[in-house]
C-alpha positions in Angstrom: 246.9 61.2 -45.1 243.5 61.2 -43.4 241.9 61.7 -46.8 243.8 58.8 -48.3 242.7 56.6 -45.4 239.1 57.6 -45.7 239.2 57.0 -49.5 240.6 53.5 -48.9 237.9 52.8 -46.3 235.2 53.8 -48.7 236.6 51.7 -51.5 236.8 48.7 -49.2 233.2 49.3 -48.0 231.9 49.6 -51.6 233.8 46.4 -52.6 232.3 44.6 -49.7 228.8 45.8 -50.6 229.3 44.8 -54.2 230.4 41.3 -53.1 227.3 40.9 -51.1 225.1 41.9 -54.0 227.0 39.5 -56.3 226.6 36.7 -53.7 222.8 37.4 -53.5 222.5 37.4 -57.3 224.4 34.1 -57.5 222.1 32.5 -54.9 219.0 33.8 -56.7 220.4 32.4 -60.0 221.0 29.0 -58.4 217.4 28.9 -57.1 216.0 29.9 -60.5 218.2 27.5 -62.4 216.7 25.4 -65.2 218.4 22.3 -63.8 215.8 22.3 -60.9 212.6 20.3 -61.5 209.3 22.1 -61.6 208.1 20.0 -58.6 211.1 21.1 -56.5 210.7 24.8 -57.5 207.0 24.6 -56.4 208.2 23.9 -52.9 210.2 27.1 -52.7 207.1 28.9 -51.3 207.1 26.6 -48.3 210.9 26.1 -47.8 212.1 29.7 -48.5 215.6 28.7 -49.7 216.8 32.2 -50.5 215.7 33.7 -47.1 216.8 30.6 -45.2 220.3 30.4 -46.7 220.7 34.2 -46.4 219.8 34.0 -42.7 222.5 31.4 -42.2 225.0 33.8 -43.8 226.1 31.6 -46.7 228.7 32.9 -49.2 229.8 31.4 -52.5 233.4 31.0 -51.4 232.6 28.8 -48.4 233.2 25.1 -47.7 229.7 23.9 -46.8 228.5 20.5 -45.5 225.0 19.4 -46.2 224.0 16.7 -43.8 221.8 13.8 -45.0 221.1 15.3 -48.5 219.3 12.2 -49.7 217.4 13.1 -52.9 219.2 16.5 -53.0 216.5 19.1 -52.8 218.9 21.7 -51.3 221.8 20.2 -53.2 220.2 21.5 -56.4 220.8 25.0 -55.0 224.0 24.6 -53.1 226.0 22.8 -55.8 225.8 25.5 -58.5 226.1 28.3 -55.9 229.4 26.9 -54.5 230.7 25.3 -57.6 233.1 28.0 -58.8 234.6 29.5 -55.7 233.5 27.2 -52.8 233.0 23.6 -52.0 230.0 21.4 -51.2 230.3 18.2 -49.2 227.3 16.0 -49.2 227.5 14.0 -46.0 225.1 11.1 -45.8 224.7 7.4 -46.2 227.6 5.6 -47.8 227.1 5.3 -51.6 226.6 1.5 -51.9 223.9 -0.6 -53.5 222.4 -1.6 -50.2 222.1 2.0 -49.0 218.8 3.5 -50.1 219.6 7.2 -49.3 223.2 6.9 -50.5 222.0 5.6 -53.8 219.4 8.4 -54.1 222.1 10.9 -53.6 224.3 9.2 -56.2 221.4 9.4 -58.7 221.2 13.1 -58.1 224.9 13.6 -58.6 225.0 11.5 -61.7 222.0 13.3 -63.3 223.9 16.5 -64.3 227.7 16.5 -64.3 227.8 20.2 -65.2 226.2 21.0 -61.9 227.2 18.3 -59.5 230.7 17.2 -60.7 232.5 19.0 -57.9 230.3 17.8 -55.0 232.2 15.7 -52.6 230.3 12.8 -51.0 231.2 11.8 -47.4 229.8 9.6 -44.7 227.4 10.7 -42.0 225.5 7.8 -40.5 224.6 8.7 -36.9 225.1 7.3 -34.3 227.7 4.8 -35.8 229.8 6.4 -38.5 231.1 10.0 -38.9 233.5 10.7 -41.7 232.1 14.1 -42.5 235.2 16.2 -43.2 238.7 17.0 -41.8 238.7 18.8 -38.4 238.4 22.6 -38.5 238.0 22.6 -42.3 234.4 23.7 -42.8 232.7 27.1 -42.8 229.1 26.0 -42.5 227.1 22.8 -41.8 223.5 22.7 -42.8 220.7 20.2 -42.0 217.1 20.5 -43.2 214.4 18.5 -41.5 216.7 15.7 -40.3 217.4 16.3 -36.6 214.1 14.6 -35.5 215.5 11.4 -37.1 218.5 11.4 -34.8 216.5 11.7 -31.5 215.6 8.1 -31.2 219.2 7.1 -30.2 219.0 9.1 -27.0 220.5 12.3 -25.8 224.0 10.9 -25.4 224.1 9.8 -29.0 222.6 13.1 -30.2 225.3 15.0 -28.3 227.9 12.8 -30.0 226.4 13.8 -33.3 226.6 17.5 -32.5 230.2 17.1 -31.2 231.2 15.4 -34.5 229.7 18.3 -36.4 231.4 20.8 -34.0 234.8 19.0 -34.7 234.7 19.6 -38.5 233.7 23.3 -38.3 236.3 26.1 -38.2 236.3 28.3 -35.0 233.3 30.6 -35.5 231.8 28.3 -38.1 228.0 28.1 -38.5 225.6 25.3 -37.9 222.2 25.9 -39.5 219.2 23.8 -38.5 215.7 23.7 -39.9 213.2 21.2 -38.4 209.6 20.6 -37.5 208.7 22.6 -34.4 206.6 21.1 -31.6 204.6 23.7 -29.5 206.0 24.1 -26.0 202.6 23.1 -24.6 202.8 19.6 -26.1 204.8 16.7 -24.8 207.7 15.5 -26.9 208.2 11.7 -26.7 211.7 10.3 -26.3 211.9 9.3 -30.0 210.2 12.3 -31.5 208.0 9.8 -33.3 205.7 12.6 -34.6 208.6 14.2 -36.4 208.2 17.4 -34.3 210.7 18.6 -31.6 210.7 21.4 -29.1 212.8 24.4 -30.1 214.1 25.0 -26.6 215.2 21.4 -26.3 217.0 21.5 -29.6 218.9 24.7 -28.5 219.9 23.0 -25.2 221.2 19.9 -27.0 223.2 21.8 -29.6 224.7 24.3 -27.0 225.7 21.4 -24.8 228.1 20.3 -27.6 230.0 23.6 -27.7 227.8 25.8 -29.9 226.2 29.1 -29.1 222.8 30.2 -30.5 223.5 33.1 -32.8 219.9 33.7 -34.0 216.4 32.5 -34.8 214.3 33.2 -37.8 210.6 32.7 -38.4 210.9 32.5 -42.1 209.8 28.9 -42.1 207.1 29.3 -39.5 203.5 28.2 -40.3 200.9 29.3 -37.6 198.3 27.1 -39.3 200.1 23.9 -38.2 199.0 22.6 -34.7 201.5 19.7 -34.8 198.6 17.5 -33.6 198.0 15.1 -36.5 197.1 11.5 -36.8 200.3 10.4 -38.5 202.6 13.2 -37.3 204.2 15.6 -39.6 203.8 13.2 -42.5 200.1 13.8 -42.4 200.8 17.2 -44.0 202.1 17.8 -47.5 204.1 16.9 -49.3 203.8 13.3 -47.9 200.0 13.4 -47.1 200.2 10.1 -45.3 196.4 9.8 -45.1 196.2 10.1 -48.9 192.8 11.4 -49.8 191.4 11.4 -46.3 190.9 15.1 -45.3 193.3 16.0 -48.1 191.8 19.5 -48.6 192.2 20.2 -44.9 195.8 19.3 -44.8 196.6 21.1 -48.1 195.0 24.2 -46.6 197.4 23.9 -43.6 200.4 23.5 -45.9 203.8 22.2 -44.8 204.9 22.1 -41.2 205.7 24.8 -38.8 209.5 24.9 -38.7 212.2 26.4 -36.5 215.2 27.9 -38.2 218.2 28.2 -35.9 221.7 29.5 -36.5 224.5 28.4 -34.2 228.2 29.3 -34.0 231.1 27.1 -32.9 232.7 28.4 -29.8 
C-alpha cells in the first residue's frame, strides 16, 4: 500500500512539473509570436514580460484581467497565452468613438481575430465607472505603468479603485502591479505628476484595501534612472518628451526604474 501511495505521489509530482514546463513554453511562444510587431518586441529587453508574468504566477488556464490595456502591448502576449484554456478580460475605457483609449484597444482587437477573438472587453474608468468582472470570478488582475495615473483623484478614490479590484478577485487571487518607482529620498507630490510613486506608499494603499503583499521583484529595476527629470518619466524612452535635446543621455539611461509587486487577496 505504501508503495502504491508513493508511486501515485511521484506521478502527481511529475505531472505538475510537466504542466509547469508546458506553461512556460506557452508563455515563451506567445512572447515570440509573429503577430507581435518588431517595435513591441524590441521593448521586451526593458519590460521583461516573461520574467514579470512568471513572477506573478500566471498560468494558461487562469481568468486574467488586464487593467487599462490601451494599445495592447501586454495584450499581444496575454491573449494567445490564455486563448485556449483561460480567459482574458481587457478592462479599460468604454469602446466608443469619443473614447481615445477605448478605440485604441478596439483597433488592437480588430487587427487579428485569430489572436484576439476571445478577449472580453469590460469597463474600468476610475474613479467613476467600474464594470470589470463578476465578483469573485477572477484569478489574477494585472496593471502595467497605470497606477500613477490614478493618484490624482486622492487617496480615498484610489482606495475605492483597489477595493473594486479586490471585489472581482477570487479569495487568494493575485494583483500584479508594475509602475515607475520614486526613490524614498524624493518627495512624491499629491498627483504623482512626474509619473513616479513611492513603493512603500503603493504597498500601504493596496494593503489598506484588503490585500497582502506576497512578494517584490527587481526584474524591472533600472539603477541608472534617478527619477529626477525635466519632464518626469516621459523624459525617458520610449516617449523622449524632450525630443532631440539630450537624447543620447536619456537613451543611455533607458526606460524607467520600476517596482514589480505581487499582492494576494485576503
